[in-house]
Structure formats: C-alpha cells, structure tokens
Tab-separated table of C-alpha atoms in Angstrom:
chain	number	residue	atom	x	y	z
K	1	MET	CA	-0.277	0.033	-0.184
K	2	HIS	CA	1.617	3.159	-1.411
K	3	THR	CA	0.810	6.978	-1.234
K	4	SER	CA	2.092	9.172	-3.720
K	5	PHE	CA	2.311	12.625	-4.886
K	6	ALA	CA	1.840	14.100	-8.681
K	7	HIS	CA	5.183	14.469	-9.627
K	8	ASP	CA	5.047	18.922	-10.677
K	9	PHE	CA	7.784	20.788	-9.286
K	10	VAL	CA	5.617	24.291	-8.280
K	11	TYR	CA	3.099	21.435	-6.160
K	12	GLU	CA	6.089	19.506	-4.785
K	13	PHE	CA	7.558	22.852	-3.676
K	14	VAL	CA	4.659	24.012	-1.634
K	15	THR	CA	4.086	21.211	-0.023
K	16	LEU	CA	7.085	20.422	1.467
K	17	PHE	CA	7.512	24.291	2.363
K	18	VAL	CA	3.352	24.352	4.220
K	19	ILE	CA	4.692	20.768	5.682
K	20	LEU	CA	8.670	22.446	7.318
K	21	ASP	CA	5.991	25.081	7.851
K	22	PRO	CA	8.785	28.150	8.354
K	23	ILE	CA	6.735	30.291	10.909
K	24	ALA	CA	6.162	27.804	13.476
K	25	THR	CA	9.596	27.155	14.252
K	26	VAL	CA	9.783	31.433	14.363
K	27	PRO	CA	9.472	31.717	17.936
K	28	LEU	CA	11.298	28.595	18.471
K	29	PHE	CA	14.503	30.053	16.660
K	30	LEU	CA	14.068	33.011	18.974
K	31	ILE	CA	13.900	31.379	21.911
K	32	ALA	CA	16.732	28.866	21.376
K	33	THR	CA	19.535	32.179	20.855
K	34	SER	CA	17.447	34.074	23.056
K	35	GLY	CA	20.483	36.681	24.785
K	36	LEU	CA	22.844	35.380	21.641
K	37	VAL	CA	24.783	37.779	19.458
K	38	ARG	CA	23.337	37.939	15.947
K	39	LYS	CA	26.488	36.219	14.342
K	40	ASP	CA	25.983	33.218	17.364
K	41	ALA	CA	22.189	33.319	16.674
K	42	LEU	CA	23.064	33.159	12.782
K	43	LYS	CA	25.647	30.183	13.216
K	44	VAL	CA	22.800	28.445	15.550
K	45	ALA	CA	20.281	29.210	12.109
K	46	GLY	CA	23.177	27.702	10.343
K	47	TYR	CA	23.331	24.265	12.296
K	48	ALA	CA	20.125	23.598	12.405
K	49	VAL	CA	19.393	24.088	8.915
K	50	GLY	CA	21.890	22.020	8.165
K	51	VAL	CA	21.501	19.044	10.978
K	52	SER	CA	17.103	19.533	9.312
K	53	PHE	CA	18.723	18.999	5.604
K	54	LEU	CA	21.296	16.052	6.605
K	55	VAL	CA	17.829	14.119	8.783
K	56	LEU	CA	15.658	14.805	5.627
K	57	LEU	CA	18.164	13.542	3.124
K	58	ALA	CA	18.926	10.488	5.013
K	59	ALA	CA	14.838	10.000	4.745
K	60	ILE	CA	14.989	10.211	0.851
K	61	ALA	CA	17.553	8.339	0.844
K	62	GLY	CA	17.065	5.064	3.407
K	63	GLY	CA	13.153	6.085	4.811
K	64	GLN	CA	11.427	4.165	2.242
K	65	PHE	CA	14.068	1.070	2.346
K	66	LEU	CA	13.926	1.085	5.980
K	67	LEU	CA	10.268	1.124	6.261
K	68	GLU	CA	10.308	-2.004	3.852
K	69	ALA	CA	12.406	-4.420	6.035
K	70	LEU	CA	10.914	-3.628	8.984
K	71	HIS	CA	7.511	-4.477	7.586
K	72	ILE	CA	6.158	-1.088	8.460
K	73	PRO	CA	3.518	0.300	6.091
K	74	MET	CA	2.836	3.695	5.412
K	75	PRO	CA	0.180	4.610	6.958
K	76	ALA	CA	1.314	3.466	10.169
K	77	PHE	CA	4.132	5.088	9.675
K	78	GLN	CA	2.230	8.371	9.475
K	79	LEU	CA	0.188	7.505	12.338
K	80	ALA	CA	3.170	7.479	14.563
K	81	GLY	CA	4.422	10.472	12.816
K	82	SER	CA	1.628	12.021	13.506
K	83	LEU	CA	1.594	11.253	17.534
K	84	VAL	CA	4.711	12.697	17.575
K	85	LEU	CA	3.786	15.685	15.890
K	86	LEU	CA	0.838	16.180	18.540
K	87	LEU	CA	2.952	15.895	21.893
K	88	PHE	CA	5.201	18.413	20.006
K	89	GLY	CA	1.897	21.115	19.506
K	90	PHE	CA	0.837	20.291	23.096
K	91	LYS	CA	3.933	21.285	24.653
K	92	LEU	CA	3.912	24.304	22.660
K	93	VAL	CA	0.159	25.013	23.880
K	94	LEU	CA	1.363	24.759	27.269
K	95	GLY	CA	4.259	26.579	27.334
K	96	LYS	CA	6.840	23.506	28.027
K	97	LEU	CA	9.084	23.782	24.955
K	98	THR	CA	9.188	27.569	25.895
K	99	GLU	CA	10.863	26.368	29.463
K	100	GLU	CA	12.920	23.318	28.070
K	101	ALA	CA	14.376	25.603	25.111
K	102	ARG	CA	14.558	28.592	28.371
K	103	SER	CA	16.497	26.363	30.478
K	104	MET	CA	18.818	25.244	28.821
K	105	PRO	CA	21.712	25.098	30.522
K	106	ALA	CA	24.686	27.766	30.247
K	107	GLU	CA	27.577	24.708	28.849
K	108	TYR	CA	25.235	24.177	25.774
K	109	THR	CA	27.640	24.718	22.818
K	110	LEU	CA	25.639	26.948	19.743
K	111	PHE	CA	25.409	23.147	18.034
K	112	ASP	CA	23.600	21.947	21.093
K	113	ARG	CA	21.426	24.817	20.726
K	114	ALA	CA	20.487	24.367	17.311
K	115	ILE	CA	19.693	20.865	17.763
K	116	TYR	CA	16.852	20.629	19.783
K	117	PRO	CA	13.679	22.231	19.577
K	118	LEU	CA	14.539	23.409	16.963
K	119	ALA	CA	16.068	21.277	13.858
K	120	ILE	CA	14.492	18.112	15.598
K	121	PRO	CA	11.358	18.354	15.372
K	122	GLY	CA	11.118	21.839	14.664
K	123	ILE	CA	12.053	21.547	11.286
K	124	ALA	CA	12.744	17.483	10.379
K	125	GLY	CA	9.897	16.781	12.043
K	126	ALA	CA	7.670	13.377	11.639
K	127	GLY	CA	5.596	15.403	8.967
K	128	ALA	CA	8.824	16.687	7.372
K	129	ILE	CA	10.057	13.295	7.234
K	130	LEU	CA	6.760	11.696	6.237
K	131	THR	CA	6.493	14.136	3.342
K	132	VAL	CA	10.350	13.978	1.613
K	133	VAL	CA	9.580	9.662	2.120
K	134	LEU	CA	6.407	9.984	-0.251
K	135	LEU	CA	7.873	12.111	-2.510
K	136	THR	CA	10.321	10.225	-3.540
K	137	ASP	CA	8.874	6.831	-3.290
K	138	ASN	CA	10.911	4.390	-5.356
K	139	ASN	CA	8.112	3.155	-6.729
K	140	THR	CA	7.109	6.342	-8.895
K	141	ARG	CA	10.058	8.590	-8.544
K	142	SER	CA	13.617	8.426	-11.386
K	143	PHE	CA	16.175	9.219	-9.067
K	144	VAL	CA	16.300	12.333	-11.117
K	145	GLU	CA	12.634	13.408	-9.754
K	146	GLN	CA	14.220	12.438	-6.408
K	147	ALA	CA	17.199	14.721	-7.114
K	148	GLN	CA	14.404	17.384	-8.328
K	149	THR	CA	12.706	17.218	-4.886
K	150	THR	CA	16.184	17.462	-3.169
K	151	GLY	CA	17.084	20.399	-4.320
K	152	GLU	CA	13.406	21.488	-3.742
K	153	LEU	CA	14.161	21.109	-0.351
K	154	VAL	CA	17.334	23.093	0.037
K	155	VAL	CA	15.565	25.899	-1.253
K	156	CYS	CA	12.828	25.788	1.344
K	157	LEU	CA	15.561	25.520	4.021
K	158	VAL	CA	17.222	28.596	2.336
K	159	ILE	CA	14.176	30.373	3.115
K	160	PHE	CA	14.343	28.986	6.734
K	161	PHE	CA	17.960	30.810	7.424
K	162	CYS	CA	16.480	33.903	5.542
K	163	LEU	CA	13.396	33.737	7.891
K	164	TYR	CA	15.636	33.568	10.864
K	165	ALA	CA	18.229	36.291	10.011
K	166	VAL	CA	15.333	38.892	10.484
K	167	ALA	CA	13.816	36.955	13.458
K	168	THR	CA	16.298	39.277	15.501
K	169	GLN	CA	13.728	42.208	14.040
K	170	LEU	CA	10.692	40.191	14.657
K	171	PHE	CA	11.581	39.517	18.360
K	172	ARG	CA	12.073	43.512	19.131
K	173	PHE	CA	9.009	43.924	17.651
K	174	LEU	CA	6.763	41.111	19.587
K	175	GLY	CA	8.860	41.191	22.831
K	176	ARG	CA	8.985	37.514	25.273
K	177	SER	CA	5.266	37.447	25.768
K	178	GLY	CA	4.318	38.275	22.257
K	179	VAL	CA	6.866	35.257	21.180
K	180	GLU	CA	5.242	33.328	23.373
K	181	ILE	CA	1.936	33.755	22.348
K	182	VAL	CA	2.923	33.259	19.268
K	183	SER	CA	4.401	30.229	19.857
K	184	ARG	CA	0.990	29.042	21.375
K	185	VAL	CA	-1.027	29.797	18.834
K	186	PHE	CA	0.749	27.510	16.460
K	187	GLY	CA	1.113	24.827	18.462
K	188	LEU	CA	-2.465	24.937	18.445
K	189	VAL	CA	-2.085	24.449	14.637
K	190	LEU	CA	0.857	21.872	14.982
K	191	CYS	CA	-1.731	19.843	16.970
K	192	SER	CA	-4.862	20.223	14.440
K	193	ILE	CA	-2.490	19.376	11.560
K	194	ALA	CA	-1.761	16.414	14.065
K	195	VAL	CA	-5.255	15.430	14.529
K	196	ASN	CA	-6.033	15.693	10.725
K	197	GLY	CA	-3.174	13.465	10.424
K	198	LEU	CA	-3.809	10.876	12.640
K	199	ILE	CA	-7.572	10.529	11.435
K	200	THR	CA	-5.693	10.055	7.736
K	201	ALA	CA	-3.713	7.126	9.219
K	202	ILE	CA	-6.463	5.177	10.699
K	203	LYS	CA	-8.902	5.563	7.995
K	204	LEU	CA	-6.045	4.208	5.550
K	205	SER	CA	-5.339	1.690	8.033
K	206	PHE	CA	-9.118	0.303	7.950
K	207	GLY	CA	-9.498	0.860	4.475
K	208	MET	CA	-12.100	3.919	4.953
K	209	ALA	CA	-10.106	5.761	2.591
K	210	THR	CA	-8.838	6.099	-1.247
K	211	LEU	CA	-5.511	6.581	-1.700
K	212	PRO	CA	-4.195	9.026	-4.586
K	213	PRO	CA	-3.220	6.466	-7.994
K	214	HIS	CA	1.090	6.698	-8.499
C-alpha cells in the first residue's frame, strides 16, 4: 500500500514548504537564541538548517528501504509521526517547550541549541520526514525526479535561514510575551495538523479512505 503525490515542481515545492512550516519554527529559534549576539544566532540557524537537511536527506535516501525492511506500512508510519507531532504541539500550547528552551544549561554550545527543539523536531519533524519519503517514492520516482525534490528541499531550507536572519528584528517587535503567544497559537495549528494526520492514517489502515493514484 503506497501513497504518492503528483510529480510537479510547484506542487512539490509548496507541499514541502507548508509541511516544513518555517513560520511555526521562528518562535523556537527566537527562544533558542535568546541572549545571543547576532553572529552566534546566525550560527545556530546555520547548524539547525544543516542538521535538518542531513536528517531529511537520510530519509530520502533510505527511509522507504527501512520501512519496507521492517514491514512497516506507510499508514502506520504516518500514525506514529502524527502522534509525535501532536505531543510536540501540546508542548508548544502549554509552554513546556518554551520552558525547556529557556532552561538550557549555560554550557550548551551553539550546536546544542540548534539541535533540540529547533532542528528536531521543529524543522525535520515527523511530518517533514513522512512527506519527503512520499515525495521520493522509489516505486514511482526516477533518480532525476528524486534529485529534483532534494533540490526543492534545499531551496526551502535556504528560505528558513533567511527568515531566521531577520527574526531578531521580529523579536524586538513582539517582545518575549509576544513570542510566547505566537508559539502557543502555532502549537494549536500543529495539533490540528497532527489530528488530521491521525484521522487520515486510521482511515487508510482500515480501508476507509482511497489512496491517490500513482
């Protein structure tokens, strides 16, 4: 049982951009880089984008092989990913993630700040991993098409970095309380996306939904 997307450059790019959702991770970036000078904040952004790319590239290269080797159907993977995303959204809504980010030990390096929760699961989360696996389905995509999708992913992540580069100005405008409000609102959005993913995965698992044609 496979789920696939139509192969179209604009469609794939928009799909990736929406699923990665850079706006939702801006509050996380602002929290993770709180108190840092601009140069160090940009380093955190670079590390986060770089790590996210490597994680998603690994998913593109071997994600489907791993699922097939473990005999895990795509709906089951989507169900698990949606549950993780739901828990992540809950943390944002309740302010737990904000507390975790602000309680980072003083000895945390810039790289440590970039990994959790910004790179994983902020950027390279369950939804993003699932999407890149589907967009590069080995059964329906040629190597050239998979390379094109990888290029689209790079463009999306470059946009991420540009948004983070101007995030400092956004922080000055919103203030700490404003950032918390924005992060909680986007937490609700993520919870909604996760619930929708859960419903879809359950329907697919029980044959109550039709799969798009290859």
